CSV table of C-alpha atoms in Angstrom, one decimal:
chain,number,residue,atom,x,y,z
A,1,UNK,CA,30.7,8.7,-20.9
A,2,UNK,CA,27.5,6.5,-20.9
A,3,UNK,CA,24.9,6.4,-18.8
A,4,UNK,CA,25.5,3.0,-17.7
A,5,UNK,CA,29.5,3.8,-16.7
A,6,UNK,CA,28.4,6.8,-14.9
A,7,UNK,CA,25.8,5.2,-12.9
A,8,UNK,CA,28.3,2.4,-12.0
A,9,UNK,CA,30.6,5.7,-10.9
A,10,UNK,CA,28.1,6.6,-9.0
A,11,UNK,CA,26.8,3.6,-7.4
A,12,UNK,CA,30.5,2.5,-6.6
A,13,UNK,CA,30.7,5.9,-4.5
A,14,UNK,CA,28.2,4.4,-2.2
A,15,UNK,CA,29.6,0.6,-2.3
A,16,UNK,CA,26.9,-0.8,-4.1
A,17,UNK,CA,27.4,-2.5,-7.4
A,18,UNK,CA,25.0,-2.0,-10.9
A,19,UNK,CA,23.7,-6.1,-9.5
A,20,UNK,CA,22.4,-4.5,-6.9
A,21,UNK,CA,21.2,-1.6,-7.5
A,22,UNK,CA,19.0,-3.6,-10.8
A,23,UNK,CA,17.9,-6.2,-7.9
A,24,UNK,CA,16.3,-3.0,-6.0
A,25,UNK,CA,15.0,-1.5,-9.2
A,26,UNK,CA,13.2,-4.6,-10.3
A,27,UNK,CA,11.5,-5.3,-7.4
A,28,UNK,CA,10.0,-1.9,-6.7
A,29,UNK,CA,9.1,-1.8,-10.8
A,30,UNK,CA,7.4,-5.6,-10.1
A,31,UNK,CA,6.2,-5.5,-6.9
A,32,UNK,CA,5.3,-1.5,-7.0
A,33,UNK,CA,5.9,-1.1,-3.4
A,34,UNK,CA,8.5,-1.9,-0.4
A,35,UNK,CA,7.7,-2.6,3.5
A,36,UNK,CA,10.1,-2.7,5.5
A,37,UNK,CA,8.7,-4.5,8.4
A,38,UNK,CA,7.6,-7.3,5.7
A,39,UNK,CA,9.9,-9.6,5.4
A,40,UNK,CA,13.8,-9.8,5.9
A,41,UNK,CA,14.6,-9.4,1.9
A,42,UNK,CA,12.1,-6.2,1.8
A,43,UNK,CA,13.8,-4.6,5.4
A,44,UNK,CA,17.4,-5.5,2.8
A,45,UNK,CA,16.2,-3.8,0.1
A,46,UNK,CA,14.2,-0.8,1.9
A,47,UNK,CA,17.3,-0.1,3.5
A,48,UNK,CA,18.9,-0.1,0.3
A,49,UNK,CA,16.4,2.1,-1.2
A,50,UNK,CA,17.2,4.6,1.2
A,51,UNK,CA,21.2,4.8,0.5
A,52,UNK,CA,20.2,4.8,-3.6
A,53,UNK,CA,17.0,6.5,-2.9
A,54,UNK,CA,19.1,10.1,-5.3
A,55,UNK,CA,19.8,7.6,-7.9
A,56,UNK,CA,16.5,5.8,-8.0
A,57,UNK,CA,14.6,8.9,-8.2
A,58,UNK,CA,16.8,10.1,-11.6
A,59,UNK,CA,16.4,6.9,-13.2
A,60,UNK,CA,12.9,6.6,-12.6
A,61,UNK,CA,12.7,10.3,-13.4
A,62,UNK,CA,12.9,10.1,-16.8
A,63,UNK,CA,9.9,7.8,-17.1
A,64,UNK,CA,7.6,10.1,-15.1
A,65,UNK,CA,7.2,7.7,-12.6
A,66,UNK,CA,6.2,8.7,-9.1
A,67,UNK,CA,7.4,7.6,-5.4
A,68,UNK,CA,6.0,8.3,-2.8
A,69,UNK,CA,8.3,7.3,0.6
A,70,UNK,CA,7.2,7.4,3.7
A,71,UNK,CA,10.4,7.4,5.8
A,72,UNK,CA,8.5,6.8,9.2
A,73,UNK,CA,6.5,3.8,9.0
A,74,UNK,CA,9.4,2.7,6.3
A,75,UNK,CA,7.8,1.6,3.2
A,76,UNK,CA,8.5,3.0,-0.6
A,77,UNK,CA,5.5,2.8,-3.5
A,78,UNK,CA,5.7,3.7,-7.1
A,79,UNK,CA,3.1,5.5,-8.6
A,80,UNK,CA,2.6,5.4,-13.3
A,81,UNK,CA,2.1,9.1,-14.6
A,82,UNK,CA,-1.0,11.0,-14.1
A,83,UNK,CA,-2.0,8.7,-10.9
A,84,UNK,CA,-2.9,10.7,-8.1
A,85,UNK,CA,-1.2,10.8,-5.5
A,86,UNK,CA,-2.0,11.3,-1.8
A,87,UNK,CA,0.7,14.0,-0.3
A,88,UNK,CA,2.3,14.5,-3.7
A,89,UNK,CA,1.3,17.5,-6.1
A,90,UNK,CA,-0.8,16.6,-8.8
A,91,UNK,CA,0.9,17.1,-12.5
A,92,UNK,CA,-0.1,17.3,-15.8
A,93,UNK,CA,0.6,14.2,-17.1
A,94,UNK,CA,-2.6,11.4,-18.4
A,95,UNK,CA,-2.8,8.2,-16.5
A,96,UNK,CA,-2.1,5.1,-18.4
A,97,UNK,CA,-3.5,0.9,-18.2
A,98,UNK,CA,-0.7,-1.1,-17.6
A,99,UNK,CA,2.9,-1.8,-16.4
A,100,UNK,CA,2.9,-1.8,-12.2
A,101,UNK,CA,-0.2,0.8,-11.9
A,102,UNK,CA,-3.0,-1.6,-9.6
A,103,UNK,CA,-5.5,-3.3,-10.8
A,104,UNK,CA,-8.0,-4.4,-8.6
A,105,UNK,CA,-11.4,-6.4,-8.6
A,106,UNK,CA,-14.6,-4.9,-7.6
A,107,UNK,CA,-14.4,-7.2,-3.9
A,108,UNK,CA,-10.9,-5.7,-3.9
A,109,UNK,CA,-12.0,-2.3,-4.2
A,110,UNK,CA,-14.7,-2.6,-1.4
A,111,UNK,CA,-12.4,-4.3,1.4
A,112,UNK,CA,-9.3,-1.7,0.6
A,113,UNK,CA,-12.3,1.2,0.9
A,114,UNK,CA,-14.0,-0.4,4.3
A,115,UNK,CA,-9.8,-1.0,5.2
A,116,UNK,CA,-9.3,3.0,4.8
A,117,UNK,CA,-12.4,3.9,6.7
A,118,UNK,CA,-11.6,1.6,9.4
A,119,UNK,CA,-8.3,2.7,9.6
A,120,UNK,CA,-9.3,6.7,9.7
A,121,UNK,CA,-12.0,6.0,12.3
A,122,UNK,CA,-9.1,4.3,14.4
A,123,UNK,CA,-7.1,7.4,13.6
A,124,UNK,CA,-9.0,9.5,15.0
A,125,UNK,CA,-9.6,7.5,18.0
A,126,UNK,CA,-5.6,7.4,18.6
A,127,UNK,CA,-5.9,3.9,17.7
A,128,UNK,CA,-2.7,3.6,16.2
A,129,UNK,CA,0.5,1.8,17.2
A,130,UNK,CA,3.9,2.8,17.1
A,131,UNK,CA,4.2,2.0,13.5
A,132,UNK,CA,1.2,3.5,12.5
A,133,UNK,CA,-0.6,0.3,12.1
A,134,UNK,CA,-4.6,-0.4,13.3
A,135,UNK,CA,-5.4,-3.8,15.0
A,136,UNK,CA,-8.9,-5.0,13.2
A,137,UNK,CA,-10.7,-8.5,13.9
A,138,UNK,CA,-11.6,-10.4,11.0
A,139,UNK,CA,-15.2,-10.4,12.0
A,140,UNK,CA,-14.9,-6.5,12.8
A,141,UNK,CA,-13.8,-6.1,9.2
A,142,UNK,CA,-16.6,-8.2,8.1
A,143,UNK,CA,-19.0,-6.1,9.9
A,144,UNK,CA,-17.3,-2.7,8.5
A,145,UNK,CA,-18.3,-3.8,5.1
A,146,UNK,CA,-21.6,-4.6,5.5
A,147,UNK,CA,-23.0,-1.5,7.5
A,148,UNK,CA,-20.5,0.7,5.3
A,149,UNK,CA,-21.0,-1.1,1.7
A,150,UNK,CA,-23.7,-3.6,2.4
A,151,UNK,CA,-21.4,-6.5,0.8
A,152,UNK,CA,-20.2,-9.3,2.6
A,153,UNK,CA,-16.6,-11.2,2.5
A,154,UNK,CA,-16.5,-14.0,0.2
A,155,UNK,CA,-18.3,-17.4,1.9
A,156,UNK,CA,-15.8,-19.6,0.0
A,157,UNK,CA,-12.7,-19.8,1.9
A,158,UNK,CA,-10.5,-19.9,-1.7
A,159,UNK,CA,-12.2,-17.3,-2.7
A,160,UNK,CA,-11.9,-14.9,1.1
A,161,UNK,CA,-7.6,-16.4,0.9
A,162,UNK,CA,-7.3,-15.0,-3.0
A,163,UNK,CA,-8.6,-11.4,-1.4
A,164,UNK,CA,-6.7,-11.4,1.5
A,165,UNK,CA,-3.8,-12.3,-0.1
A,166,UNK,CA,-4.0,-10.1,-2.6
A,167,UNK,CA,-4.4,-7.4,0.4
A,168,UNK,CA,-0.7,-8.3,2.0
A,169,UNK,CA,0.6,-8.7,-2.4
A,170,UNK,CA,-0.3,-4.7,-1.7
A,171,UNK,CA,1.2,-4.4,1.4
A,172,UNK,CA,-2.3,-3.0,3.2
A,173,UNK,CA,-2.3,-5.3,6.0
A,174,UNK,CA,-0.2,-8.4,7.8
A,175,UNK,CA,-2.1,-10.8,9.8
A,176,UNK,CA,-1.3,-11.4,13.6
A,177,UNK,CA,0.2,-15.0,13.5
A,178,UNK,CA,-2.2,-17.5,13.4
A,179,UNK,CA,-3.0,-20.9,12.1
A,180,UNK,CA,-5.4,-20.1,10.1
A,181,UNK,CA,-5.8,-17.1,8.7
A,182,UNK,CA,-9.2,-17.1,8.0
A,183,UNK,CA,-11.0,-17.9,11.1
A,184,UNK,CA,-13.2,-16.5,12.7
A,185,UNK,CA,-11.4,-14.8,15.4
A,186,UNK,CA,-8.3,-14.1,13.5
A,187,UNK,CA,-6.8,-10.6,13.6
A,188,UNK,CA,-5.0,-8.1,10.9
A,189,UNK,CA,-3.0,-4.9,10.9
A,190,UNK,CA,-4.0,-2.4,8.7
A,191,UNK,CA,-0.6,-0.7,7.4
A,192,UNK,CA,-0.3,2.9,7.1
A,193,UNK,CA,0.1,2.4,3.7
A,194,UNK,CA,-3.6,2.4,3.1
A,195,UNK,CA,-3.8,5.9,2.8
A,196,UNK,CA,-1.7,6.0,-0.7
A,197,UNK,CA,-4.7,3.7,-1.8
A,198,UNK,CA,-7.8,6.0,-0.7
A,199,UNK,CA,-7.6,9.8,-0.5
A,200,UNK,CA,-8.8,11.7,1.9
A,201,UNK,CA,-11.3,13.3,-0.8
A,202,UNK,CA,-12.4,9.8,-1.7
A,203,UNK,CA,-13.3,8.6,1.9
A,204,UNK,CA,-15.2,12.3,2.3
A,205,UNK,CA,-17.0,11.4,-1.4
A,206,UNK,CA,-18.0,8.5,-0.1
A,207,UNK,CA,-19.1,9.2,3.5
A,208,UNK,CA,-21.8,11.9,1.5
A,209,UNK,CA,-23.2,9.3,-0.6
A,210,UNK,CA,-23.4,7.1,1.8
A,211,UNK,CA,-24.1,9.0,5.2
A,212,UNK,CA,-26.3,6.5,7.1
A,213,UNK,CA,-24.1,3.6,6.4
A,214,UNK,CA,-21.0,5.0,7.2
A,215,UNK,CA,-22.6,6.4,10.6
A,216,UNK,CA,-23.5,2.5,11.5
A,217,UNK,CA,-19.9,1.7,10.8
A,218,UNK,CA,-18.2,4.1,12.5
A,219,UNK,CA,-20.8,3.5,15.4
A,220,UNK,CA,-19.6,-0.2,15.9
């Protein structure tokens, strides 16, 4: 029997058909990661996720690829052989450039490293919702990176919407509905998500090179 015929076996157990089950693959495979509370086509396909999540795994299996699902605060993200994952064992296998694995821009790098330290230093306040999300004003983000990285968000507002966008592409945060996005006194949630991004041992590497800074920011 093929594979193909025995998947569609498979898959016809649980009521879904191959269409389906490709439309789930291909979006985790282009978009590397599922929310649930995103949008109404990622809360369809999360849900799938979790019905298909056996068959999933053994087709990604193959391909070394790694998932990491984090069934409480409902989101799903692949991880390319030899990344390292947060709450997942390590293996032997060498990292690779390419396919889905991130790649991010030295201004991303320094807002999703601020983003984790603001959202541990909420953590350990118990400033976390029911979702495990942080509340965090523009301004107070803006602040963050300067006393923790001494950088500043981008002045041009095309420039600050490309980062911040590029922040929700990753599913880090969601902004509180607003007009405009970018003013001022507009607020964002940092998803729990943010933790698969920056390790634990990361945020502590940092912290030691940097132990004045990150005392201002967690100060503020």
């Amino acid at each position: 029997m093929k594979l193909t015929e025995q998947l569609q076996q498979n898959l016809a157990a649980k009521r879904f058909t191959l269409d389906e089950f490709s439309e789930l693959l291909i979006r985790l495979l282009d978009y590397g990661v599922l929310s649930r509370d995103e949008s109404q086509i990622e809360t369809l396909l999360y849900d799938r996720y979790v019905q298909l999540e056996d068959l999933v795994l053994d087709y990604l299996s193959p391909m070394q690829v790694r998932v990491q699902h984090d069934a409480r605060f409902g989101f799903v993200r692949l991880f390319p052989p030899g990344a390292k994952v947060p709450g997942l064992p390590d293996d032997d296998n060498q990292p690779f450039s390419g396919g889905f694995r991130t790649s991010l821009t030295q201004s991303e790098i320094a807002a999703v490293l601020v983003l984790r330290a603001e959202y541990d230093k909420a953590l350990r306040e118990g400033q976390v919702d029911d979702l495990g999300c942080v509340l965090l004003s523009l301004e107070g983000f803006g602040i963050a990176m300067r006393n923790l990285l001494n950088r500043t968000l981008p002045e041009k507002k095309t420039e600050r919407g490309l980062l911040f966008r590029r922040l929700r592409q990753l599913r880090l945060i969601h902004f509180i509905s607003s007009s405009d996005d970018m003013a001022d006194d507009a607020w964002l949630k940092i998803r729990p998500s943010i933790t698969s991004f920056v390790s634990e041992a990361v945020l502590e590497q940092i912290k030691a090179q940097l132990p004045g800074a990150v005392s201002s920011a967690e100060e503020t």
